[in-house]
Coordinates of C-alpha atoms in Angstrom, one line a residue:
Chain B
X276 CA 88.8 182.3 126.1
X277 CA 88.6 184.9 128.9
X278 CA 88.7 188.6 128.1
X279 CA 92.0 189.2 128.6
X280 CA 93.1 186.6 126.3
X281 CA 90.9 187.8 123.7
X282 CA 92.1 191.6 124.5
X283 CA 95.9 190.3 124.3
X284 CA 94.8 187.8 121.1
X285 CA 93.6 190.8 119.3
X286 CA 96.8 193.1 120.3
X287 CA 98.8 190.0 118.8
X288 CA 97.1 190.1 115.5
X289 CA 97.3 193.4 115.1
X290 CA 101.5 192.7 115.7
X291 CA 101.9 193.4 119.3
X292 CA 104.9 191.4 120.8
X293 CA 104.0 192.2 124.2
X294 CA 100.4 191.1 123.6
X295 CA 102.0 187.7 121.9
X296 CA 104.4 187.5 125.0
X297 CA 101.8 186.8 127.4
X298 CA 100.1 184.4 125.9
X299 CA 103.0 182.2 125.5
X300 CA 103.4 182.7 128.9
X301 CA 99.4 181.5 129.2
X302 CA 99.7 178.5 126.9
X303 CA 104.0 177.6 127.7
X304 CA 102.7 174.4 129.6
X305 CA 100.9 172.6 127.3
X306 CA 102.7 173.3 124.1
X307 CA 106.3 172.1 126.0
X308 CA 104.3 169.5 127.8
X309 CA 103.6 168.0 124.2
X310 CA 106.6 168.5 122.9
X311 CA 108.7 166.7 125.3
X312 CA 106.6 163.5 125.1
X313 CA 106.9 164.1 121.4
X314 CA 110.9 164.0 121.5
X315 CA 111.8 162.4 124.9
X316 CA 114.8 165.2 125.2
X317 CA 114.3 168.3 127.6
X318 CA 116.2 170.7 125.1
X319 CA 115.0 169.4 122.0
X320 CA 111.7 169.9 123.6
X321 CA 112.1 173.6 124.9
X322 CA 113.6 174.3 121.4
X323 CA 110.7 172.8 119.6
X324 CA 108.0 175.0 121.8
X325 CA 110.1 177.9 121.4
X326 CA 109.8 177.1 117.5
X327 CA 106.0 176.5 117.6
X328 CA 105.5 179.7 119.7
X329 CA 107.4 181.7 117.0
X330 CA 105.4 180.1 114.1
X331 CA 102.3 181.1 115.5
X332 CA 103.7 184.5 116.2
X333 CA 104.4 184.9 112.4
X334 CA 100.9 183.2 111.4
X335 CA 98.8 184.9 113.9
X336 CA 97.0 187.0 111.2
X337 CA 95.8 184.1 110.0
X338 CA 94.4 182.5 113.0
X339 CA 90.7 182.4 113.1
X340 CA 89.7 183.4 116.2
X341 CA 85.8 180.7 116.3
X342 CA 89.0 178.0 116.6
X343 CA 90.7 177.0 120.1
X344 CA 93.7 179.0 120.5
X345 CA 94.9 175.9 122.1
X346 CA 94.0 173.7 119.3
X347 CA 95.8 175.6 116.9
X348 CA 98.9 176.0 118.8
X349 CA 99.1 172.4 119.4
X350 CA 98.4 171.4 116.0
X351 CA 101.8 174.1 115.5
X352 CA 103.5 172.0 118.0
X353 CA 102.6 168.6 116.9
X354 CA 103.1 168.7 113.3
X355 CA 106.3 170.7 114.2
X356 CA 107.7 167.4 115.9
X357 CA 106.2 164.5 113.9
X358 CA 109.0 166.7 111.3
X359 CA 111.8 166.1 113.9
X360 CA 111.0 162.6 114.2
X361 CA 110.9 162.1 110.4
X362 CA 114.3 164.4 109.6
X363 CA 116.0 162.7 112.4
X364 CA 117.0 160.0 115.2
X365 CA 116.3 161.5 118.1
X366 CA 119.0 161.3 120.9
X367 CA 117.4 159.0 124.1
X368 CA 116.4 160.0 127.4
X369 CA 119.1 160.6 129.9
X370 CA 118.0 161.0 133.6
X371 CA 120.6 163.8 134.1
X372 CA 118.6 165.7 131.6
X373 CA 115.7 165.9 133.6
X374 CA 113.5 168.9 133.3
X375 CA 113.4 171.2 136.5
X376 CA 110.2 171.1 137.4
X377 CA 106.3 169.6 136.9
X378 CA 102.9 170.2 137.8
X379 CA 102.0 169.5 140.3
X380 CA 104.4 171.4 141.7
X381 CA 106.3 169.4 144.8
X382 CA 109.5 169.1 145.9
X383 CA 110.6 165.7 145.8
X384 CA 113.2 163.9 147.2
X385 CA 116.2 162.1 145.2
X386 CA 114.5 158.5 145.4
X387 CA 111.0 160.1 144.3
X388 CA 113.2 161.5 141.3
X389 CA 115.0 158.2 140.2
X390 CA 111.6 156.4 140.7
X391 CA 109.9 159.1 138.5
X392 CA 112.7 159.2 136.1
X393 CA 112.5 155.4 135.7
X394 CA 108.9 155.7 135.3
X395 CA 109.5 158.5 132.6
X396 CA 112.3 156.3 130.9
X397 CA 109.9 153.2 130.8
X398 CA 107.0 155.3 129.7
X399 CA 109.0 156.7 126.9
X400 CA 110.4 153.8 125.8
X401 CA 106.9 152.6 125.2
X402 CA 105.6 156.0 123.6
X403 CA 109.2 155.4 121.1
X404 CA 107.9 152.2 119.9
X405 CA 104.7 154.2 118.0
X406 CA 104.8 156.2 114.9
X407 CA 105.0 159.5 115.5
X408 CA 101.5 160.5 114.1
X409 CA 100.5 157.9 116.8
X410 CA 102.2 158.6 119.6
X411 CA 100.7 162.4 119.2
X412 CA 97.2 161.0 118.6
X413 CA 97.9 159.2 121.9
X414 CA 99.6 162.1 123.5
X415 CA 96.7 164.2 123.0
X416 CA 94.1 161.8 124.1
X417 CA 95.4 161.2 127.2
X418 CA 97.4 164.2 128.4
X419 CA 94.9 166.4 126.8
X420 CA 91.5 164.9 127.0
X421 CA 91.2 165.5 123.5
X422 CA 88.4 163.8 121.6
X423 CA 88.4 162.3 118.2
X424 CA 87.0 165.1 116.5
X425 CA 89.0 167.6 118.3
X426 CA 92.9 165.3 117.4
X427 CA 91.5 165.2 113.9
X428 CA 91.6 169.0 113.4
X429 CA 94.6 169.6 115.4
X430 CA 96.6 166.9 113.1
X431 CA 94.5 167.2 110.3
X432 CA 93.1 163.9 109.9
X433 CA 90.0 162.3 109.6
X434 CA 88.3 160.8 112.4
X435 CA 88.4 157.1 111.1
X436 CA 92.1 157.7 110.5
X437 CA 92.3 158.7 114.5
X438 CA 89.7 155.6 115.5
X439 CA 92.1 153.1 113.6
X440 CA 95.4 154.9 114.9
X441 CA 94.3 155.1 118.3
X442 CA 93.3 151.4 118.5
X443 CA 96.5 150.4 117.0
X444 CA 98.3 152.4 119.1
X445 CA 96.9 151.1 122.1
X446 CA 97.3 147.6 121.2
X447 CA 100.8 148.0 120.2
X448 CA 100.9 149.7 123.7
X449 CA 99.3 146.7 126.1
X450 CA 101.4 144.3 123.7
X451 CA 104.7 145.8 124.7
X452 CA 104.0 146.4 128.7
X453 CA 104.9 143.4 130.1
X454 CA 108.4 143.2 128.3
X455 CA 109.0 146.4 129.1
X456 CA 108.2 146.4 132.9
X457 CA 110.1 145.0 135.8
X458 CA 108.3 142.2 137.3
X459 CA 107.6 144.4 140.8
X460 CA 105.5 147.0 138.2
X461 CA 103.4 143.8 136.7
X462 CA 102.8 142.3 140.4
X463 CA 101.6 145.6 141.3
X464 CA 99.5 146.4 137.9
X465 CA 98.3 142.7 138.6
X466 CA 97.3 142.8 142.2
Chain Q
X96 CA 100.7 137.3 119.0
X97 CA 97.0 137.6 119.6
X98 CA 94.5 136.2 116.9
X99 CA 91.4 139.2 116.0
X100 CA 88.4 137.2 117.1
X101 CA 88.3 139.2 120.2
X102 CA 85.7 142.1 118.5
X103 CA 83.8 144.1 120.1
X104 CA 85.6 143.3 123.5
X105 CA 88.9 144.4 122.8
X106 CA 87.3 148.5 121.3
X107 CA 85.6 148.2 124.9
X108 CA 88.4 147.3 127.0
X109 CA 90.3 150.4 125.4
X110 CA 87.0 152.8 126.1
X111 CA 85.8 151.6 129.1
X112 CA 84.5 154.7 130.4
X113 CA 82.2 155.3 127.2
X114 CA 80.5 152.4 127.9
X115 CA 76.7 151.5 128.7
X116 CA 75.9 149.4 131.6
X117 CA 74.5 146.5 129.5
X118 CA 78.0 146.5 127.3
X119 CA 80.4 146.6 130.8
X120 CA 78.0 143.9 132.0
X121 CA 79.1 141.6 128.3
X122 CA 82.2 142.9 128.6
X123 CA 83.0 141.3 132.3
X124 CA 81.5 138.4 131.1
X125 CA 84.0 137.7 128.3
X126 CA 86.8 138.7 130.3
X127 CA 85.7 136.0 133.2
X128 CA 86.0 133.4 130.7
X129 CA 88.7 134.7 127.9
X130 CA 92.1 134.5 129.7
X131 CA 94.2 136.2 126.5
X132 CA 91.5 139.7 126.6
X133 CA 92.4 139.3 130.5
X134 CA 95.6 139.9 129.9
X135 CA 94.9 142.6 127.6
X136 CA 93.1 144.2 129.9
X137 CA 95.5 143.8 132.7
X138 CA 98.4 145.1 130.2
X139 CA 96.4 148.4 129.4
X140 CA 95.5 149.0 132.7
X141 CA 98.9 148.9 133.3
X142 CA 99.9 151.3 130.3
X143 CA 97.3 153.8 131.7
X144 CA 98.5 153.8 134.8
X145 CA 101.6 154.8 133.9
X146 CA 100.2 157.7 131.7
X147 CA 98.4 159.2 134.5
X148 CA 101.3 158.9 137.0
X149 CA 103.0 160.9 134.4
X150 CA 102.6 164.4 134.8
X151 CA 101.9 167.7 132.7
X152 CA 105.8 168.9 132.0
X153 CA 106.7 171.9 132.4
X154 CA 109.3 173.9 130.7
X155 CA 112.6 175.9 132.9
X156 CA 111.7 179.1 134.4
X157 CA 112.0 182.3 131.9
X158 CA 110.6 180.5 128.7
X159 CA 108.3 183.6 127.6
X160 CA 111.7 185.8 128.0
X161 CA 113.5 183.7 126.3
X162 CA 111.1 183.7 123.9
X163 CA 111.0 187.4 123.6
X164 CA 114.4 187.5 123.6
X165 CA 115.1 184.9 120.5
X166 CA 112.4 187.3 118.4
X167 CA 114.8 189.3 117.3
X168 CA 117.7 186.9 117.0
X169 CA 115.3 184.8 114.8
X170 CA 114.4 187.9 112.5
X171 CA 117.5 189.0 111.9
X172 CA 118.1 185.5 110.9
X173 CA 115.3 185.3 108.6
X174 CA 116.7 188.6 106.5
X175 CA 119.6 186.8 106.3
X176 CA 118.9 184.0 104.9
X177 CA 116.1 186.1 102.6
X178 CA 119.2 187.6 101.4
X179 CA 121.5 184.1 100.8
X180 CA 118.5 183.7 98.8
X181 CA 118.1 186.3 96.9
X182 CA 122.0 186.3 96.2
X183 CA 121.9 182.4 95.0
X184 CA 119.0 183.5 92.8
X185 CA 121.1 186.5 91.0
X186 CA 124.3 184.3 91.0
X187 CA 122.4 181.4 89.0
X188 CA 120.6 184.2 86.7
X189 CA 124.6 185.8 86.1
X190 CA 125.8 182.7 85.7
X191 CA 122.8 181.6 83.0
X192 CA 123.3 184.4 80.9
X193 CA 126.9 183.9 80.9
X194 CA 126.0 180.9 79.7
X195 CA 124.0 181.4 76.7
X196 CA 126.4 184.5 76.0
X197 CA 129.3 182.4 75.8
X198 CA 127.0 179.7 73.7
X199 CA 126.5 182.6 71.2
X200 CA 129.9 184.1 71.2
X201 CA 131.7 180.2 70.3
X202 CA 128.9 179.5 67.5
X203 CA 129.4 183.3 65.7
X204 CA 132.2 185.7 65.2
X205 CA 132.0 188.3 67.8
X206 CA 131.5 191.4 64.7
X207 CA 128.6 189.0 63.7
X208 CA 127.2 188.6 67.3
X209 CA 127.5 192.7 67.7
X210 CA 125.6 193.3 64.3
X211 CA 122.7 190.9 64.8
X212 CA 122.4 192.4 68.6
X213 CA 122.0 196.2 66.9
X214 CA 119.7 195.1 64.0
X215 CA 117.8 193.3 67.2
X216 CA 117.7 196.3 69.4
X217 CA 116.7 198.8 66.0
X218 CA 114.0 196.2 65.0
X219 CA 112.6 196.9 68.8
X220 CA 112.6 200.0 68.6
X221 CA 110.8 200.6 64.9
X222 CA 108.0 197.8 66.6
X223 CA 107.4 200.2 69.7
X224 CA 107.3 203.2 67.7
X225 CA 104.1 201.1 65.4
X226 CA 102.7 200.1 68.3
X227 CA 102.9 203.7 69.7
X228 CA 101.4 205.0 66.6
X229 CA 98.3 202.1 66.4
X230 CA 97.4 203.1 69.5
X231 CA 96.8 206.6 68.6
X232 CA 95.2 205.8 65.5
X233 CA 93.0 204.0 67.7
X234 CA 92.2 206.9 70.2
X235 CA 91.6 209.3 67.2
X236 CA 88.9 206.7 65.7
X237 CA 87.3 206.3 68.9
X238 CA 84.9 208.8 70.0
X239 CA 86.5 211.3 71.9
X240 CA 84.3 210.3 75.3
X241 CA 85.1 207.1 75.4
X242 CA 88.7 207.9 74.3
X243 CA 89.0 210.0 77.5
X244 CA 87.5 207.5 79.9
X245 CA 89.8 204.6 78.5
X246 CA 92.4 207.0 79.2
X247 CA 91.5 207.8 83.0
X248 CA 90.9 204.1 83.4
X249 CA 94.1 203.4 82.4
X250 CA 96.1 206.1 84.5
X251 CA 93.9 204.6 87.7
X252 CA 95.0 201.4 87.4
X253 CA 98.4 202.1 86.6
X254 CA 98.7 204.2 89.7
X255 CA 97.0 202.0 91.4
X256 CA 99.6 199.3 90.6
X257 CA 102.3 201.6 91.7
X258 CA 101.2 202.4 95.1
X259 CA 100.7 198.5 95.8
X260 CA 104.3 198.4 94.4
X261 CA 105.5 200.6 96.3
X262 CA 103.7 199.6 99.4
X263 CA 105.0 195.8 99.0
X264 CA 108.7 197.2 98.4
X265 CA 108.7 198.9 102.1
X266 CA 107.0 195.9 103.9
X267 CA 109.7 193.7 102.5
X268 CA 112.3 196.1 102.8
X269 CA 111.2 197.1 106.3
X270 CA 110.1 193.5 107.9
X271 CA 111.0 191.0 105.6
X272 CA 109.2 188.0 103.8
X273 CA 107.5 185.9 106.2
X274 CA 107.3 182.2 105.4
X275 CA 103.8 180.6 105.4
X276 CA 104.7 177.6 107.5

């Protein structure tokens, strides 16, 4: 954590909404980043990172400063929407609700869009076949570089729990890929 | 379906890059010769490149505003429904001891139910008044030393308790309960 963060982490404790402002604006990426592959859905995704943001906000006295910051807030974020899975049916993905922009930044042209959207459908439709405690196990292993240690304290499980997941979800994963990719994508995979 | 005889290969193909160069060397082996774990393989490479085609979302321009923005929205919605609460909890109580009232006033007369409340409320007060005067029986036995430090000891924490009690009253009344989750 760099000085500034720590400066602006303190402020926040100390109930500072300016402080607490920045560093959602420091940490917005990866806590909406999770959320939409959590939920699929643009707006139910900006809505849950706006929720997790606000959670820590409220529980930042709490927060012990010797853990990641990012750790925590993801763990926030993650547990937030393995709750919307289980309260709900989420809607599906629509390409017309694609979000506005992504890292890296480029601006692509329509075909690039539909291809990526397609890819984003496909991807998703995969990621919707897991559990939810799996898919964010997955989520953050991949997207995150998270190790097993470091997904078993953000989801608060233990580390054999996150081998065994992880495996499962992974073979449920290769399992569904070929049904659920044109036969150009498995030429190309197999080539 | 795939049958589970395909141990330690198929943990490998899934963590490839953890691998030592003896266990890729076993692990190319078996896949020369095992078409299924071939296809495995060629399934999850598949899967992961698809993950890492996907990229790091990120959220519509102005989401720390409209964070800031929903704050106060969100707090104000937080008294409010502190205060649904709070109302829902004095309803029920109302409503309870309308309950038992009206209990009491079908099983006795009314004249009945106002003379056993008196003879309660006298009986109270008689009780208090022994306590009250045990309790200075007590102090006068007691050595008068010890009488007066039971006595500061006793006024500290009671003020004590009243300045956390008053504290507590203007957090809550000023910012509200906040939840735990």
């Amino acid at each position: 954590m760099s000085t500034k963060e720590t400066e602006w982490m303190q402020a926040a404790q100390k109930g500072d909404e300016d402080a607490f402002a920045n560093l959602v604006e420091m940490y917005e990426v990866p806590v909406y980043n999770l959320c939409y592959r959590m939920l699929d859905n643009p707006q139910a995704a900006e809505d849950a990172a706006q929720e997790t943001f606000w959670r820590a906000f409220q529980a930042i006295k709490r927060y012990d400063p010797e853990r990641s910051f990012i750790t925590w807030l993801l763990s926030i974020a993650a547990h937030y929407c393995i709750d919307q899975h289980r309260r709900r049916r989420l809607p599906t993905f629509a390409l017309d609700l694609l979000p506005e922009e992504s890292v890296p930044f480029i601006t692509p042209g329509i075909e690039s869009i539909v291809i990526r959207g397609e890819e984003d459908s496909r991807l998703h439709k995969l990621l919707d076949l897991l559990k939810p405690e799996d898919r964010a196990i997955l989520i953050l292993r991949y997207w995150y570089e998270f190790s097993e240690i470091e997904i078993s304290q953000t989801l608060s499980l233990s580390v054999s729990a996150v081998k065994s997941r992880l495996h499962r979800a992974r073979r449920c994963l290769a399992e569904q890929y070929r049904t659920a990719q044109p036969q150009a994508v498995l030429e190309e995979v197999a080539s | 379906m795939r049958n589970q005889n395909h141990q330690p290969y198929e943990n490998w193909m899934f963590e490839s890059s953890s691998l030592t160069i003896e266990q890729r060397g076993n692990l190319y082996e078996h896949l020369r010769v095992c078409p299924q774990c071939r296809q495995v393989q060629q399934e999850w490479d598949g899967v992961i490149q698809q993950i890492h085609r996907a990229p790091q979302v990120k959220p519509t321009t102005g989401f720390s505003q409209r964070w800031r923005m929903s704050v106060d929205a969100r707090r104000e919605m937080q008294v409010r429904s502190q205060t649904w609460k709070l109302l829902l909890w004095l309803t029920g109580v109302a409503f309870l001891s309308l309950f038992v009232l009206a209990i009491q006033i079908g099983a006795d007369s009314p004249v009945y139910l106002i003379i056993s409340q008196m003879k309660t409320f006298t009986r109270a007060v008689a009780e208090f008044f022994i306590i009250f005067k045990m309790i200075a029986t007590f102090f006068q036995m007691i050595p008068s030393t010890v009488a007066l430090l039971l006595s500061v000891t006793l006024i500290g924490v009671f003020s004590v308790l009243t300045i956390i009690w008053i504290r507590t009253f203007m957090r809550i009344s000023k910012q509200g309960v906040y939840s735990k989750s």
